PDB file of C-alpha atoms and ligand atoms in Angstrom:
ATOM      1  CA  UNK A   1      30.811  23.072  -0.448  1.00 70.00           C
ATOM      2  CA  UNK A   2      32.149  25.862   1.233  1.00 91.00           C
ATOM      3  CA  UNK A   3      32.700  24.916   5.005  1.00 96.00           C
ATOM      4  CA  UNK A   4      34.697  22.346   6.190  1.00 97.00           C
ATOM      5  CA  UNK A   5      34.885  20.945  10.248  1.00 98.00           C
ATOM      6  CA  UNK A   6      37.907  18.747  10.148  1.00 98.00           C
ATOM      7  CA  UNK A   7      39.046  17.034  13.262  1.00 98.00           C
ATOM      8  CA  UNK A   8      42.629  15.518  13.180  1.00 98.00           C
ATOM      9  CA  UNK A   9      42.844  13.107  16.187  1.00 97.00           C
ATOM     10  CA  UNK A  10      45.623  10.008  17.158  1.00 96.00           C
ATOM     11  CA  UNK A  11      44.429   7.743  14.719  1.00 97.00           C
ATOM     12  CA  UNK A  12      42.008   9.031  12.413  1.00 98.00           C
ATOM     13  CA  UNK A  13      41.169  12.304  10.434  1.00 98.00           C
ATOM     14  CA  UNK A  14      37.169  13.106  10.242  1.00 98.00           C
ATOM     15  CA  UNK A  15      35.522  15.115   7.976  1.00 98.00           C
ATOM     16  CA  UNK A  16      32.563  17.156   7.744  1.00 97.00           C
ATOM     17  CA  UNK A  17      31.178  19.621   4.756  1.00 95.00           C
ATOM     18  CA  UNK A  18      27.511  20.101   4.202  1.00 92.00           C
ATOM     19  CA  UNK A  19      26.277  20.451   0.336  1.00 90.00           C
ATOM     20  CA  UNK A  20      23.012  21.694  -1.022  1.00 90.00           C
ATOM     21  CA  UNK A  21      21.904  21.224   2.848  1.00 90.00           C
ATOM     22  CA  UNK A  22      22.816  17.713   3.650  1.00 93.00           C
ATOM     23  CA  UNK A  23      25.593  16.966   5.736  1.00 94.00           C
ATOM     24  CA  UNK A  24      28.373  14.495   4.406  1.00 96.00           C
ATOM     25  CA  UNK A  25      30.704  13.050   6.237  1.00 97.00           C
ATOM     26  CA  UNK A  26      34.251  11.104   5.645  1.00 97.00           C
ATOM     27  CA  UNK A  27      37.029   9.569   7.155  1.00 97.00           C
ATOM     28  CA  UNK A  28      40.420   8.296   6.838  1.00 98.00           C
ATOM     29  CA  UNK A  29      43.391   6.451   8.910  1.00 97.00           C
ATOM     30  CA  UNK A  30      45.269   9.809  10.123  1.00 96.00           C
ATOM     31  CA  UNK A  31      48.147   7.976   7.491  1.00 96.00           C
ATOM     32  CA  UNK A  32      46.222   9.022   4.545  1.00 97.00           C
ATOM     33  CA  UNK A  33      45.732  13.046   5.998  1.00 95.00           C
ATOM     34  CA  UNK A  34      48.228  13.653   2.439  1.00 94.00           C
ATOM     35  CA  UNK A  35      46.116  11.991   0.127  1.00 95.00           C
ATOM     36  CA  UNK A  36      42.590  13.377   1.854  1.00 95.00           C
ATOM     37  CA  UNK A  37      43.397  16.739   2.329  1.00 95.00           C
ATOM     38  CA  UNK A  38      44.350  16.847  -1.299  1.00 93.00           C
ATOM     39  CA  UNK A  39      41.390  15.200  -2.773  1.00 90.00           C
ATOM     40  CA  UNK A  40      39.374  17.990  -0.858  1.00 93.00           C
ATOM     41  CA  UNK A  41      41.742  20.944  -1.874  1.00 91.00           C
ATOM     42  CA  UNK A  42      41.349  19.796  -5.564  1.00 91.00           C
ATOM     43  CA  UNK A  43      37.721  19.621  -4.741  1.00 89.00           C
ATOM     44  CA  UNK A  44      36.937  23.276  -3.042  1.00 90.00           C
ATOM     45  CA  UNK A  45      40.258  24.894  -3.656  1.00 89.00           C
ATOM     46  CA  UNK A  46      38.967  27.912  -1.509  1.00 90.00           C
ATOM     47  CA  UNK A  47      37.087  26.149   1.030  1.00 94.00           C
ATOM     48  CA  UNK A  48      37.065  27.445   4.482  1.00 96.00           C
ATOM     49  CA  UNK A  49      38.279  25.092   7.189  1.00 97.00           C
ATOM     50  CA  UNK A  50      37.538  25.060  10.774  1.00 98.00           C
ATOM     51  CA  UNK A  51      40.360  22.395  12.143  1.00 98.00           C
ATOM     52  CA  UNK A  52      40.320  20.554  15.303  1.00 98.00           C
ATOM     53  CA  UNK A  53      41.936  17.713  17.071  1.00 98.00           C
ATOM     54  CA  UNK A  54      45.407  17.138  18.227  1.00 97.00           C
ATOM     55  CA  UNK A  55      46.544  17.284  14.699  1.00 97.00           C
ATOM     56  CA  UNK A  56      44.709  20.685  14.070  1.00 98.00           C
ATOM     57  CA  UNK A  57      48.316  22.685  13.924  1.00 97.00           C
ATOM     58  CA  UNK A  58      49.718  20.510  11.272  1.00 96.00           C
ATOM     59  CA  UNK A  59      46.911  20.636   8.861  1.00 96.00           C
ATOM     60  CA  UNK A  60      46.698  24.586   9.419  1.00 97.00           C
ATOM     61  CA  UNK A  61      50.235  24.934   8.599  1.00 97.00           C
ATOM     62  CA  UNK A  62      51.156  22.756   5.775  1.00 95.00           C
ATOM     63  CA  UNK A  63      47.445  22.805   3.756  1.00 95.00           C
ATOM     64  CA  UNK A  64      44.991  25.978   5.686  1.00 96.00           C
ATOM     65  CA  UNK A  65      47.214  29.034   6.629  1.00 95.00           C
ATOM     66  CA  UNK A  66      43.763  30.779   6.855  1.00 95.00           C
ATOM     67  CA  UNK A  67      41.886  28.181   8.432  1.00 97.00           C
ATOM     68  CA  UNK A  68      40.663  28.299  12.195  1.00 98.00           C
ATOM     69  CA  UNK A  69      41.555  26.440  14.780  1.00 98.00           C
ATOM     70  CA  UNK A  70      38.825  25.193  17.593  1.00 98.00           C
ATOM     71  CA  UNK A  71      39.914  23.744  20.713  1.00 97.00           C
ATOM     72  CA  UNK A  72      38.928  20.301  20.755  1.00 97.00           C
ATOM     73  CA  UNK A  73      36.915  20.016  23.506  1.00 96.00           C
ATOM     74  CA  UNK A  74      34.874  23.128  22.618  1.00 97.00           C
ATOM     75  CA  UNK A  75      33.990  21.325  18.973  1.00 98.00           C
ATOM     76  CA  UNK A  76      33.340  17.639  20.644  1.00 98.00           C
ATOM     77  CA  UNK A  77      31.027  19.234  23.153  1.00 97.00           C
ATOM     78  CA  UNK A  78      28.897  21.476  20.486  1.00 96.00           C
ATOM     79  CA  UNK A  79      28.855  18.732  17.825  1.00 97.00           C
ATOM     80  CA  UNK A  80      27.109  16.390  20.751  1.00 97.00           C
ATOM     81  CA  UNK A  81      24.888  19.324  21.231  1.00 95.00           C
ATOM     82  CA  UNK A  82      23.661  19.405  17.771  1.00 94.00           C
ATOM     83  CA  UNK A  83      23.348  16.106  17.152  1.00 95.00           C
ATOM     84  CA  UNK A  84      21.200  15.273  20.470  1.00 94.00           C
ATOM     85  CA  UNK A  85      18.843  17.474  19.038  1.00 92.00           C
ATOM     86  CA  UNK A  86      19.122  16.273  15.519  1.00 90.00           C
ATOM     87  CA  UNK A  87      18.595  13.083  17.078  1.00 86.00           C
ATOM     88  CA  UNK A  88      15.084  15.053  18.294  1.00 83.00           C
ATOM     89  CA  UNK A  89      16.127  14.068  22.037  1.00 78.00           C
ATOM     90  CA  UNK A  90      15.643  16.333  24.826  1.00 73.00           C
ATOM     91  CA  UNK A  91      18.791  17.674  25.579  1.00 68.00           C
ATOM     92  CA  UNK A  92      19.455  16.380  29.268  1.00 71.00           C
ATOM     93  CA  UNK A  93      21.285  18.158  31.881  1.00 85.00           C
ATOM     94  CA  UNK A  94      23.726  17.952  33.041  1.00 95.00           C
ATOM     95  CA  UNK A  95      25.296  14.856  31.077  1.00 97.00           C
ATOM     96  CA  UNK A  96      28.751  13.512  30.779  1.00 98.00           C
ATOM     97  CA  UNK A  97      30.695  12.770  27.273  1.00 98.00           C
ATOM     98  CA  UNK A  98      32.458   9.730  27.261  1.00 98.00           C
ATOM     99  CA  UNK A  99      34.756  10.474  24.052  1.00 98.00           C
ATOM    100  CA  UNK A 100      36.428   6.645  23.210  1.00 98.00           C
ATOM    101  CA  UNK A 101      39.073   8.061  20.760  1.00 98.00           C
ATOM    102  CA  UNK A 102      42.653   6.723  20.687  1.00 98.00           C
ATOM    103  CA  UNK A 103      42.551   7.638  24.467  1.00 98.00           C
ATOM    104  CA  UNK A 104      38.988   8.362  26.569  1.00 98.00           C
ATOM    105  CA  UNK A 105      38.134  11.770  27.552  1.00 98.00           C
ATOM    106  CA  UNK A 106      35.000  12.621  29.814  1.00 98.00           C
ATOM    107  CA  UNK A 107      33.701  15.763  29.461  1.00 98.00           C
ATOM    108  CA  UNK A 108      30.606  17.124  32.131  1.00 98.00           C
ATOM    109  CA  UNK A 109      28.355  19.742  30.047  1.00 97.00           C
ATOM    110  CA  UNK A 110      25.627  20.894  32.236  1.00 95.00           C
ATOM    111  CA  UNK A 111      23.349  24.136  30.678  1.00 90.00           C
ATOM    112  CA  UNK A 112      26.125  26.119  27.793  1.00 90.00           C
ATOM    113  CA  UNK A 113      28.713  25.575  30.015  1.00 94.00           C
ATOM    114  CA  UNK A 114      31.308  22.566  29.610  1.00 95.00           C
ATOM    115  CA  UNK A 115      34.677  21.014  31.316  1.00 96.00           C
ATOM    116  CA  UNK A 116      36.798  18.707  30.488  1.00 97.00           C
ATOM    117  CA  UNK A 117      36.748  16.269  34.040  1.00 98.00           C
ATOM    118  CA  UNK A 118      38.715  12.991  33.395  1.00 97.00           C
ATOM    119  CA  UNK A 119      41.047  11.503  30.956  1.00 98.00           C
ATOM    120  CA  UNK A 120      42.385   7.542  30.549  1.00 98.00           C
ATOM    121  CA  UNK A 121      44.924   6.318  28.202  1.00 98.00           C
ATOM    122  CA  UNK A 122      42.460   2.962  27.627  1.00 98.00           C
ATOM    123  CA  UNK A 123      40.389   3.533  24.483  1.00 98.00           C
ATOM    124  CA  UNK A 124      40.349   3.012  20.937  1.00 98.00           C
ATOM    125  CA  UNK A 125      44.199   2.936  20.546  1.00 98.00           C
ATOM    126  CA  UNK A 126      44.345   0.361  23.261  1.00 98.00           C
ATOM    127  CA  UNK A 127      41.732  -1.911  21.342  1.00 98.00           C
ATOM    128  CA  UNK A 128      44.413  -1.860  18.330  1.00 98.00           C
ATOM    129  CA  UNK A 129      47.369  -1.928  20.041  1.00 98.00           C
ATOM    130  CA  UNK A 130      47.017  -4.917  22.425  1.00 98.00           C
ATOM    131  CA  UNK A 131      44.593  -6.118  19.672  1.00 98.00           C
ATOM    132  CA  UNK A 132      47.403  -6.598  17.515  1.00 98.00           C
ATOM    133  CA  UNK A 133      49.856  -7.916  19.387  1.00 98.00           C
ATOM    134  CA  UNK A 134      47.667 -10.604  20.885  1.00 98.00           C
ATOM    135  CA  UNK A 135      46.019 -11.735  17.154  1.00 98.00           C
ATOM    136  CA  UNK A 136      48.302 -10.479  14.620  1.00 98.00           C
ATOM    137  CA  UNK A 137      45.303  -8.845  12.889  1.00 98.00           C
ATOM    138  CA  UNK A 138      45.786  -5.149  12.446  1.00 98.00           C
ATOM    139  CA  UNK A 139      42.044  -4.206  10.989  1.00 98.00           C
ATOM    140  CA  UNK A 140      39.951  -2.497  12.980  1.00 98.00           C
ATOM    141  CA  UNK A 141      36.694  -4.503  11.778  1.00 98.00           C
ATOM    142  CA  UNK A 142      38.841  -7.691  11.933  1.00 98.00           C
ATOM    143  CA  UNK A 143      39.472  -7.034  15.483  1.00 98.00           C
ATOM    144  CA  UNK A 144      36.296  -6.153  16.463  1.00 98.00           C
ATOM    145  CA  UNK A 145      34.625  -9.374  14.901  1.00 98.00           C
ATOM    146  CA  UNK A 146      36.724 -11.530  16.813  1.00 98.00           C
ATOM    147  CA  UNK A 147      35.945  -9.996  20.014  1.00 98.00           C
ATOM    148  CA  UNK A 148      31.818 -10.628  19.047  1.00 98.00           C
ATOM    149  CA  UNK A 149      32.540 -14.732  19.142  1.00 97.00           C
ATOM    150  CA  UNK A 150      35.743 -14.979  22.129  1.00 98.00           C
ATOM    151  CA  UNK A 151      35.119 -15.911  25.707  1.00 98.00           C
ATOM    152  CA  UNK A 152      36.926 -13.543  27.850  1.00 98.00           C
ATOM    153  CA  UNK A 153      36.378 -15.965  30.903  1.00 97.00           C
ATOM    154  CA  UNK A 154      39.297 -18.295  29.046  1.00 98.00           C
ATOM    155  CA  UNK A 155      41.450 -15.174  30.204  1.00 98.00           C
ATOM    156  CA  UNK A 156      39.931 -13.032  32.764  1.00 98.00           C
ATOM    157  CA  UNK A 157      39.455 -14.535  36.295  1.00 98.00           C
ATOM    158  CA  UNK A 158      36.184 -14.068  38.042  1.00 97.00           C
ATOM    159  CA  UNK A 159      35.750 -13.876  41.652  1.00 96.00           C
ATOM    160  CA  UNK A 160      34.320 -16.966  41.495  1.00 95.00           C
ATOM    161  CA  UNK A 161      37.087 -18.523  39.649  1.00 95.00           C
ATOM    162  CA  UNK A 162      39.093 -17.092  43.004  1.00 96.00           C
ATOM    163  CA  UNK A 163      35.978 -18.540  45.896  1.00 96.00           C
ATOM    164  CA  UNK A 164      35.632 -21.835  43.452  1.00 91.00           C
ATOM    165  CA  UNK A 165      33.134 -23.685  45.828  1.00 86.00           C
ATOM    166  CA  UNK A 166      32.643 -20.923  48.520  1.00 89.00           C
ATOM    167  CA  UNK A 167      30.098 -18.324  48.325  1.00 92.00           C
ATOM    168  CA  UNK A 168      31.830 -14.727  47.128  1.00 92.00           C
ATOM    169  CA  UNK A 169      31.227 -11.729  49.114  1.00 92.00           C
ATOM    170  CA  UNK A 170      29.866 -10.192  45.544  1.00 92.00           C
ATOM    171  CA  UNK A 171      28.895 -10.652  42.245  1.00 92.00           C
ATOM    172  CA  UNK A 172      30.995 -14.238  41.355  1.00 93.00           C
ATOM    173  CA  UNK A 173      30.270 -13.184  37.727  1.00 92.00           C
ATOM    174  CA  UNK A 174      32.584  -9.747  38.463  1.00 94.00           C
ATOM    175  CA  UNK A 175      35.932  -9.652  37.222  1.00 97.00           C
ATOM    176  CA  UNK A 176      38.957  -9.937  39.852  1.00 98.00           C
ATOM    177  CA  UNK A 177      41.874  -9.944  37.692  1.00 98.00           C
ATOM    178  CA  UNK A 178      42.053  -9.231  33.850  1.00 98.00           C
ATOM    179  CA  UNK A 179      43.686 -11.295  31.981  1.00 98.00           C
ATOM    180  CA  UNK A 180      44.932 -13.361  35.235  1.00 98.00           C
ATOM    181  CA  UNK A 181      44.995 -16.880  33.427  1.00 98.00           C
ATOM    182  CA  UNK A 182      47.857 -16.239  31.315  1.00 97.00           C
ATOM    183  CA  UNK A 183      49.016 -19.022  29.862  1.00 97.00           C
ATOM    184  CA  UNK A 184      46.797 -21.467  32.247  1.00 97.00           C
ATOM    185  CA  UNK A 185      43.822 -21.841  30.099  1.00 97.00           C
ATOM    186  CA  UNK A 186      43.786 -22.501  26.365  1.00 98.00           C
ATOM    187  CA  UNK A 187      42.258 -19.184  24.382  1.00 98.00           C
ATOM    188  CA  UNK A 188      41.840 -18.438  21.394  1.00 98.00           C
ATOM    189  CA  UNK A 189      42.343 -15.048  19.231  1.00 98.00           C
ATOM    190  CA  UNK A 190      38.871 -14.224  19.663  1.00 98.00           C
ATOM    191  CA  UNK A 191      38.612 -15.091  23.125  1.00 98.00           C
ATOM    192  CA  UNK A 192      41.918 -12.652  23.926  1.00 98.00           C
ATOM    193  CA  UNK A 193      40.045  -9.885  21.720  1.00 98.00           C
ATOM    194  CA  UNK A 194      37.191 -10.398  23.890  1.00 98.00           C
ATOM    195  CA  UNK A 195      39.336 -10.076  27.347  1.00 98.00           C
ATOM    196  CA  UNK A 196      40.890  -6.500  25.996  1.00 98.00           C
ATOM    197  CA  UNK A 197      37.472  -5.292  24.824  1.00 98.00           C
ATOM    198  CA  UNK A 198      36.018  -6.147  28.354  1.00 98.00           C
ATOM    199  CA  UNK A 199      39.135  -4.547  30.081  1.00 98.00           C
ATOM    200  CA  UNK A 200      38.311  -1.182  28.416  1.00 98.00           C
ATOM    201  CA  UNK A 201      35.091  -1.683  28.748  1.00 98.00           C
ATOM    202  CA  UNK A 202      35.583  -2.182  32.761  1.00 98.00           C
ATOM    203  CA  UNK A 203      38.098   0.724  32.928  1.00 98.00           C
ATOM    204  CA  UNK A 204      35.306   3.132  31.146  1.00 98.00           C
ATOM    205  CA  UNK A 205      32.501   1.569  33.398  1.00 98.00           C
ATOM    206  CA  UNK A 206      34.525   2.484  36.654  1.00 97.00           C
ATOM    207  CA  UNK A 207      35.782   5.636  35.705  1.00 98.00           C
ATOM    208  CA  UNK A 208      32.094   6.992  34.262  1.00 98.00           C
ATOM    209  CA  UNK A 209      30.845   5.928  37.264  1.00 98.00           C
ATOM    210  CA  UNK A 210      32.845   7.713  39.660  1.00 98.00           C
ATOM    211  CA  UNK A 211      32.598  10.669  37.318  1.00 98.00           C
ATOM    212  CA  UNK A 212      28.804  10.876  37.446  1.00 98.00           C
ATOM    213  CA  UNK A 213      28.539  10.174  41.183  1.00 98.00           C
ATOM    214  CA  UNK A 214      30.788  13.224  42.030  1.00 98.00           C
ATOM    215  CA  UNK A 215      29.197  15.374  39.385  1.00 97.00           C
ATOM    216  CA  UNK A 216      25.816  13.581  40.660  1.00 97.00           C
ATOM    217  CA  UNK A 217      24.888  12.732  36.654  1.00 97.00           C
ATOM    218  CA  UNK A 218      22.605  10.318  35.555  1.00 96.00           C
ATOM    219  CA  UNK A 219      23.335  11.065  31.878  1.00 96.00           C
ATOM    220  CA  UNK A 220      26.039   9.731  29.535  1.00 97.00           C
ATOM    221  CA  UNK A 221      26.626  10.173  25.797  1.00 97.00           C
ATOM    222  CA  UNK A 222      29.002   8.003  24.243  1.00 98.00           C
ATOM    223  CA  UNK A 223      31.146   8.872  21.148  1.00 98.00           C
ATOM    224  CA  UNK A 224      34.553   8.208  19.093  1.00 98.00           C
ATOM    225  CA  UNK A 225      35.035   5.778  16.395  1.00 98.00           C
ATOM    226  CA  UNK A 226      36.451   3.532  18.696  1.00 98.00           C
ATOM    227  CA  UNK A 227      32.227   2.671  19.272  1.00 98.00           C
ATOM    228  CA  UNK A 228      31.173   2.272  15.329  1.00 98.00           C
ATOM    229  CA  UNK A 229      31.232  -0.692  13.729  1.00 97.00           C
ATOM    230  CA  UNK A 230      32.586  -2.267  17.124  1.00 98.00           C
ATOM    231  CA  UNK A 231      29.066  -3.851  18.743  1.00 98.00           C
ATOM    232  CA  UNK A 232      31.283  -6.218  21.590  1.00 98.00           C
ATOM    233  CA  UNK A 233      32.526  -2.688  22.757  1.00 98.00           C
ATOM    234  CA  UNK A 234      29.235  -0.819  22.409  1.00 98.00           C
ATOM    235  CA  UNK A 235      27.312  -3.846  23.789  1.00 98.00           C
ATOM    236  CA  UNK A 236      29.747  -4.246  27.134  1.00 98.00           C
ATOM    237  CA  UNK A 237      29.052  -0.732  27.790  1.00 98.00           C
ATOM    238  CA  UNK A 238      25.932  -0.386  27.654  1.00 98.00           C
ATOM    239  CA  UNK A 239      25.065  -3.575  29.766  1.00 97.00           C
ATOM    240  CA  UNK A 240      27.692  -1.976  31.962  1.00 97.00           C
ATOM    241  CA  UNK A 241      25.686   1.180  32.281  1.00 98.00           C
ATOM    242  CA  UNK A 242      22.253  -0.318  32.536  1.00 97.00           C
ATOM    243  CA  UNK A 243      23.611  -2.553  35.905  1.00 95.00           C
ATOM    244  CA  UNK A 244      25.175   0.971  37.548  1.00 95.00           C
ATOM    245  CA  UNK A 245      21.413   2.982  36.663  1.00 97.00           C
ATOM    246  CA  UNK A 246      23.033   4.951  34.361  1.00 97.00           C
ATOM    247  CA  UNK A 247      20.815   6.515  31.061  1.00 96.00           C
ATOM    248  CA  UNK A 248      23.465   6.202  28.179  1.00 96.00           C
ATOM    249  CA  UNK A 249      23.037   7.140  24.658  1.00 96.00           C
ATOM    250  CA  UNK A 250      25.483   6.229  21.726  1.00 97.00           C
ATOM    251  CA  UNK A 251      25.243   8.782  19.149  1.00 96.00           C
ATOM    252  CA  UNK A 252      24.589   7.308  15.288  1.00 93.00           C
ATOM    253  CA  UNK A 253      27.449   9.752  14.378  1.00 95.00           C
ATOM    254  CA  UNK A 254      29.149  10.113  16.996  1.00 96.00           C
ATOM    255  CA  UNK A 255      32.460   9.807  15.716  1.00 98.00           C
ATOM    256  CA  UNK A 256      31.641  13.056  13.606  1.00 98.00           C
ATOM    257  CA  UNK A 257      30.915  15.375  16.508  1.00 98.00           C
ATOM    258  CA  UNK A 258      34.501  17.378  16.766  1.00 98.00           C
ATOM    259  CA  UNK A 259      34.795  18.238  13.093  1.00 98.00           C
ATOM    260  CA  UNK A 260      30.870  18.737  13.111  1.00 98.00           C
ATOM    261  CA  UNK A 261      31.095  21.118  16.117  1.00 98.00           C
ATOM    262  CA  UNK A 262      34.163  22.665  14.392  1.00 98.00           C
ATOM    263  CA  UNK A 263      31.787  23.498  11.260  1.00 97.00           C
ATOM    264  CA  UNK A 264      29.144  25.395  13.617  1.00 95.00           C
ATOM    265  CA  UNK A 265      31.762  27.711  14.889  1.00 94.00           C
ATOM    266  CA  UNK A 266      32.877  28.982  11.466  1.00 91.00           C
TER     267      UNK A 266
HETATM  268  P1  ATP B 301      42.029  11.201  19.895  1.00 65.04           P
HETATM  269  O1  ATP B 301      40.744  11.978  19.963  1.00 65.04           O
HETATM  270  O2  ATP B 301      42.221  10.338  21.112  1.00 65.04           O
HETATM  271  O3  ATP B 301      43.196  12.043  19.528  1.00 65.04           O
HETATM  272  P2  ATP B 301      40.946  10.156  17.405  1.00 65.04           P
HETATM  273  O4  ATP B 301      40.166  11.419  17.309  1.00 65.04           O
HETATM  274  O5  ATP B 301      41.724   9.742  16.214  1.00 65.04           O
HETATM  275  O6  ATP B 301      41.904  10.162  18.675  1.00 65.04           O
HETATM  276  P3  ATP B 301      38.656   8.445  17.144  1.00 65.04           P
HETATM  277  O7  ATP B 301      38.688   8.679  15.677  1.00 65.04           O
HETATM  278  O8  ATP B 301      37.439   8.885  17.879  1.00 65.04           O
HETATM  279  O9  ATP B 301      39.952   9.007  17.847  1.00 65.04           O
HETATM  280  O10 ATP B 301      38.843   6.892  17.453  1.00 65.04           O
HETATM  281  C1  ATP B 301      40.023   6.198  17.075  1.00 65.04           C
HETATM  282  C2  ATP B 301      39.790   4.732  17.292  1.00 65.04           C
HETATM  283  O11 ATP B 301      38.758   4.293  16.407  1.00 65.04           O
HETATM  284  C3  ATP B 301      40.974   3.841  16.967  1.00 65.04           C
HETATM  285  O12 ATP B 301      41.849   3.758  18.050  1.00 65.04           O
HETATM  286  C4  ATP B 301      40.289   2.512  16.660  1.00 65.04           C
HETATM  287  O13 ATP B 301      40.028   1.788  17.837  1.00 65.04           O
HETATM  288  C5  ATP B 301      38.940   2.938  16.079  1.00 65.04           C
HETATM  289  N1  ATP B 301      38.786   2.836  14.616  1.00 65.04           N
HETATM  290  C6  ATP B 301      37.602   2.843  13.982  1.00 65.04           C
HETATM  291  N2  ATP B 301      37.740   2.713  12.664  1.00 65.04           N
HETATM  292  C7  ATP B 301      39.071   2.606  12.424  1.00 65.04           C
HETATM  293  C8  ATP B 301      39.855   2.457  11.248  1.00 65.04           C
HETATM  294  N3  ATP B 301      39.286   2.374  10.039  1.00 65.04           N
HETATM  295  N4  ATP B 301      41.196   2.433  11.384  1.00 65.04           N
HETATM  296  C9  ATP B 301      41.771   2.537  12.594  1.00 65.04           C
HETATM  297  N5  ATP B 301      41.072   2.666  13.737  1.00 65.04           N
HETATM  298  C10 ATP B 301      39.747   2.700  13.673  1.00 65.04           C
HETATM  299 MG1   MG B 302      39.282  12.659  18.749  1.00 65.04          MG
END
């Protein structure tokens, strides 16, 4: 192990080193970056570390002095670059990133070239947050398995909640007001985990679909831990994507691609 990609976001630090040829791969809540960064210092005392992430300046200063920093979006885009074609898939252009990290970034790469086109404070961090306050469960594989069993309609109202007997203008099944039924309708934790997983869901839907109409993109890649080990999220956006037309792909790794595209550029 000489190389390291590290990628220090909101909520979690990932790792990246490749030994004897194989690429490992490691992660821990961005509470433990002490305890990890020592464990790999005590491993490869003079490893070289690319850094990355919002968190990049700490790490450089208090554990790499020497290390490099890559600008995030330069390391998400590459490490979705490599592992497309890892992945053996025909690289298609142009395509838009949607990066569901504590936040959601969209990113439009189209040939080498790549931009950073939309941002949305619902994401990961939203999934926890509201998560937690509406269950009292603070695990992130807790709160995703209650969101696999809940009904979000004991929550959301539909349009057809709002024409009841008429005939709606559109799709009753669409949703006219998250979380509308407050208190109205008895819910359970599950069924509120499965209301904020579908209003994320919905906010990433609308905004990747205004994104790849202006940049006319049929194309999506998803990625950020936020999608792995989280199947009610992954699931709602890809039947999301499939009912706008839209190709998407959701990277086995994804989660890996910053520090993995901050590796390549070392
Ligand atoms: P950003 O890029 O927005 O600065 P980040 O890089 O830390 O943040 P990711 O690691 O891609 O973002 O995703 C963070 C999200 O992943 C969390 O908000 C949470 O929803 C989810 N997640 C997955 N596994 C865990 C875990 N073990 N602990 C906490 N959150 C987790
Ligand atoms: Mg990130």
């Amino acid at each position: 192990m000489q190389k390291v990609g590290i990628d220090a976001g909101g909520s979690l630090l990932k790792i990246a080193f490749q030994e004897r040829g194989v690429m490992h791969y490691k992660k821990y809540p961005i509470s433990e970056l002490e305890s990890a960064i020592s464990w790999l210092k005590a491993a490869a005392p003079n490893i070289m570390a690319a850094l990355t992430g919002g968190k990049a300046h700490i790490l450089q200063e208090r554990f790499f002095p020497s290390g490099t920093i890559i600008p995030e979006f330069q390391a998400t885009c590459e490490g979705v670059r490599l592992f497309l074609l890892e992945e053996g898939r025909k690289t298609p252009d142009p395509y838009i990133i949607v990066n569901v990290g504590t936040g959601t970034s969209w990113h439009l790469v189209d040939g080498e070239k790549y931009e950073r086109i939309l941002g949305s404070g619902m994401g990961g961090g939203t999934f926890m947050g509201l998560g937690m306050l509406l269950t009292n469960e603070s695990d992130f594989y807790r709160l995703s398995e209650l969101a696999v069993t809940g009904q979000k309609e004991n929550l959301d109202l539909r349009v057809k909640d709002i024409y009841e007997s008429d005939a709606p203008p559109i799709n009753g099944d669409l949703t006219a007001a998250n979380f509308a039924k407050g208190l109205s309708v008895k819910h359970s934790p599950s069924d509120r985990m499965a209301a904020v997983t579908n209003m994320v869901a919905e906010t990433i839907m609308l905004l990747t679909l205004q994104a790849a109409a202006i940049h006319k993109v049929k194309e999506i890649v998803f990625i950020g831990s936020s999608l792995i080990g989280n199947p009610s999220l992954t699931k709602t956006l890809e039947t999301y994507m499939k009912m706008l037309g839209l190709q998407s792909t959701f990277l086995k790794n994804g989660e890996y691609c910053g520090a993995v595209g901050a590796l390549l550029s070392i």
